[in-house]
Amino acid sequence: MQLSSIMCRAQEAQQRARAASTTLDNVRTLATIAAAAWHKEALAADRRERRRPPPVLDLQMVWDDRTFSENPDRGQA
């Protein structure tokens, strides 16, 4: 599973908040390292998302999917 840039940035912010709120040096150090790692992963996710082609929306296909139902009584009641 590939991580989204939004999720990576949320984790980065959480680690930065943890580093800012703690009084323990070792927790602050590890949280800062984790935030830097999440930042690096967010940049990689941005590059992946830019390379991904935009989804093709075929309106006729969407309409056909909405009108087809295995239940013939759908919409009759």
PDB file of C-alpha atoms in Angstrom:
ATOM      1  CA  MET A   1       0.000   0.000   0.000  1.00  0.00           C
ATOM      2  CA  GLN A   2       1.361   3.385  -0.944  1.00  0.00           C
ATOM      3  CA  LEU A   3       0.915   6.209   1.506  1.00  0.00           C
ATOM      4  CA  SER A   4      -0.758   9.440   0.452  1.00  0.00           C
ATOM      5  CA  SER A   5       0.981  12.765   0.903  1.00  0.00           C
ATOM      6  CA  ILE A   6      -1.910  13.972   3.081  1.00  0.00           C
ATOM      7  CA  MET A   7      -1.465  11.098   5.518  1.00  0.00           C
ATOM      8  CA  CYS A   8       2.317  11.578   5.582  1.00  0.00           C
ATOM      9  CA  ARG A   9       1.944  15.277   6.362  1.00  0.00           C
ATOM     10  CA  ALA A  10      -0.533  14.493   9.152  1.00  0.00           C
ATOM     11  CA  GLN A  11       1.932  12.039  10.701  1.00  0.00           C
ATOM     12  CA  GLU A  12       4.736  14.573  10.335  1.00  0.00           C
ATOM     13  CA  ALA A  13       2.653  17.201  12.151  1.00  0.00           C
ATOM     14  CA  GLN A  14       1.793  14.727  14.897  1.00  0.00           C
ATOM     15  CA  GLN A  15       5.471  13.885  15.450  1.00  0.00           C
ATOM     16  CA  ARG A  16       6.450  17.571  15.467  1.00  0.00           C
ATOM     17  CA  ALA A  17       3.740  18.263  18.059  1.00  0.00           C
ATOM     18  CA  ARG A  18       4.993  15.352  20.150  1.00  0.00           C
ATOM     19  CA  ALA A  19       8.549  16.712  19.966  1.00  0.00           C
ATOM     20  CA  ALA A  20       7.394  20.186  20.973  1.00  0.00           C
ATOM     21  CA  SER A  21       5.288  19.027  23.908  1.00  0.00           C
ATOM     22  CA  THR A  22       7.637  16.600  25.632  1.00  0.00           C
ATOM     23  CA  THR A  23      10.136  17.303  28.365  1.00  0.00           C
ATOM     24  CA  LEU A  24      12.177  14.153  27.724  1.00  0.00           C
ATOM     25  CA  ASP A  25      15.200  14.627  25.491  1.00  0.00           C
ATOM     26  CA  ASN A  26      15.160  11.120  24.031  1.00  0.00           C
ATOM     27  CA  VAL A  27      11.465  11.390  23.082  1.00  0.00           C
ATOM     28  CA  ARG A  28      12.091  14.795  21.509  1.00  0.00           C
ATOM     29  CA  THR A  29      15.028  13.423  19.510  1.00  0.00           C
ATOM     30  CA  LEU A  30      13.111  10.398  18.230  1.00  0.00           C
ATOM     31  CA  ALA A  31      10.012  12.435  17.399  1.00  0.00           C
ATOM     32  CA  THR A  32      12.138  14.920  15.446  1.00  0.00           C
ATOM     33  CA  ILE A  33      13.775  12.076  13.507  1.00  0.00           C
ATOM     34  CA  ALA A  34      10.358  10.529  12.844  1.00  0.00           C
ATOM     35  CA  ALA A  35       8.992  13.879  11.635  1.00  0.00           C
ATOM     36  CA  ALA A  36      11.912  14.218   9.214  1.00  0.00           C
ATOM     37  CA  ALA A  37      11.249  10.700   7.910  1.00  0.00           C
ATOM     38  CA  TRP A  38       7.550  11.464   7.404  1.00  0.00           C
ATOM     39  CA  HIS A  39       8.500  14.674   5.583  1.00  0.00           C
ATOM     40  CA  LYS A  40      10.762  12.711   3.246  1.00  0.00           C
ATOM     41  CA  GLU A  41       7.989  10.173   2.608  1.00  0.00           C
ATOM     42  CA  ALA A  42       5.508  13.001   1.909  1.00  0.00           C
ATOM     43  CA  LEU A  43       7.834  14.390  -0.753  1.00  0.00           C
ATOM     44  CA  ALA A  44       8.084  10.946  -2.354  1.00  0.00           C
ATOM     45  CA  ALA A  45       4.290  10.596  -2.219  1.00  0.00           C
ATOM     46  CA  ASP A  46       3.935  13.993  -3.922  1.00  0.00           C
ATOM     47  CA  ARG A  47       6.157  12.801  -6.760  1.00  0.00           C
ATOM     48  CA  ARG A  48       4.153   9.566  -7.093  1.00  0.00           C
ATOM     49  CA  GLU A  49       0.858  11.452  -7.132  1.00  0.00           C
ATOM     50  CA  ARG A  50       2.100  13.859  -9.809  1.00  0.00           C
ATOM     51  CA  ARG A  51       3.113  10.959 -12.071  1.00  0.00           C
ATOM     52  CA  ARG A  52      -0.238   9.204 -11.692  1.00  0.00           C
ATOM     53  CA  PRO A  53      -2.496   9.948 -14.662  1.00  0.00           C
ATOM     54  CA  PRO A  54      -5.806  11.620 -13.854  1.00  0.00           C
ATOM     55  CA  PRO A  55      -8.817   9.305 -13.801  1.00  0.00           C
ATOM     56  CA  VAL A  56     -10.845   9.167 -16.992  1.00  0.00           C
ATOM     57  CA  LEU A  57     -14.490   9.862 -16.390  1.00  0.00           C
ATOM     58  CA  ASP A  58     -16.759   8.356 -18.998  1.00  0.00           C
ATOM     59  CA  LEU A  59     -20.216   9.722 -18.202  1.00  0.00           C
ATOM     60  CA  GLN A  60     -22.005   7.119 -20.298  1.00  0.00           C
ATOM     61  CA  MET A  61     -20.267   4.341 -18.374  1.00  0.00           C
ATOM     62  CA  VAL A  62     -21.225   5.978 -15.070  1.00  0.00           C
ATOM     63  CA  TRP A  63     -24.856   6.283 -16.197  1.00  0.00           C
ATOM     64  CA  ASP A  64     -24.939   2.649 -17.336  1.00  0.00           C
ATOM     65  CA  ASP A  65     -23.595   1.522 -13.970  1.00  0.00           C
ATOM     66  CA  ARG A  66     -26.257   3.521 -12.145  1.00  0.00           C
ATOM     67  CA  THR A  67     -29.137   2.221 -14.229  1.00  0.00           C
ATOM     68  CA  PHE A  68     -28.091  -1.444 -14.205  1.00  0.00           C
ATOM     69  CA  SER A  69     -29.262  -3.473 -11.263  1.00  0.00           C
ATOM     70  CA  GLU A  70     -29.403  -7.186 -10.594  1.00  0.00           C
ATOM     71  CA  ASN A  71     -32.572  -6.464  -8.642  1.00  0.00           C
ATOM     72  CA  PRO A  72     -35.385  -5.882 -11.174  1.00  0.00           C
ATOM     73  CA  ASP A  73     -37.632  -4.369  -8.476  1.00  0.00           C
ATOM     74  CA  ARG A  74     -35.186  -1.575  -7.697  1.00  0.00           C
ATOM     75  CA  GLY A  75     -36.901   1.776  -7.876  1.00  0.00           C
ATOM     76  CA  GLN A  76     -40.377   0.267  -8.243  1.00  0.00           C
ATOM     77  CA  ALA A  77     -41.571   0.624  -4.662  1.00  0.00           C
TER      78      ALA A  77
END
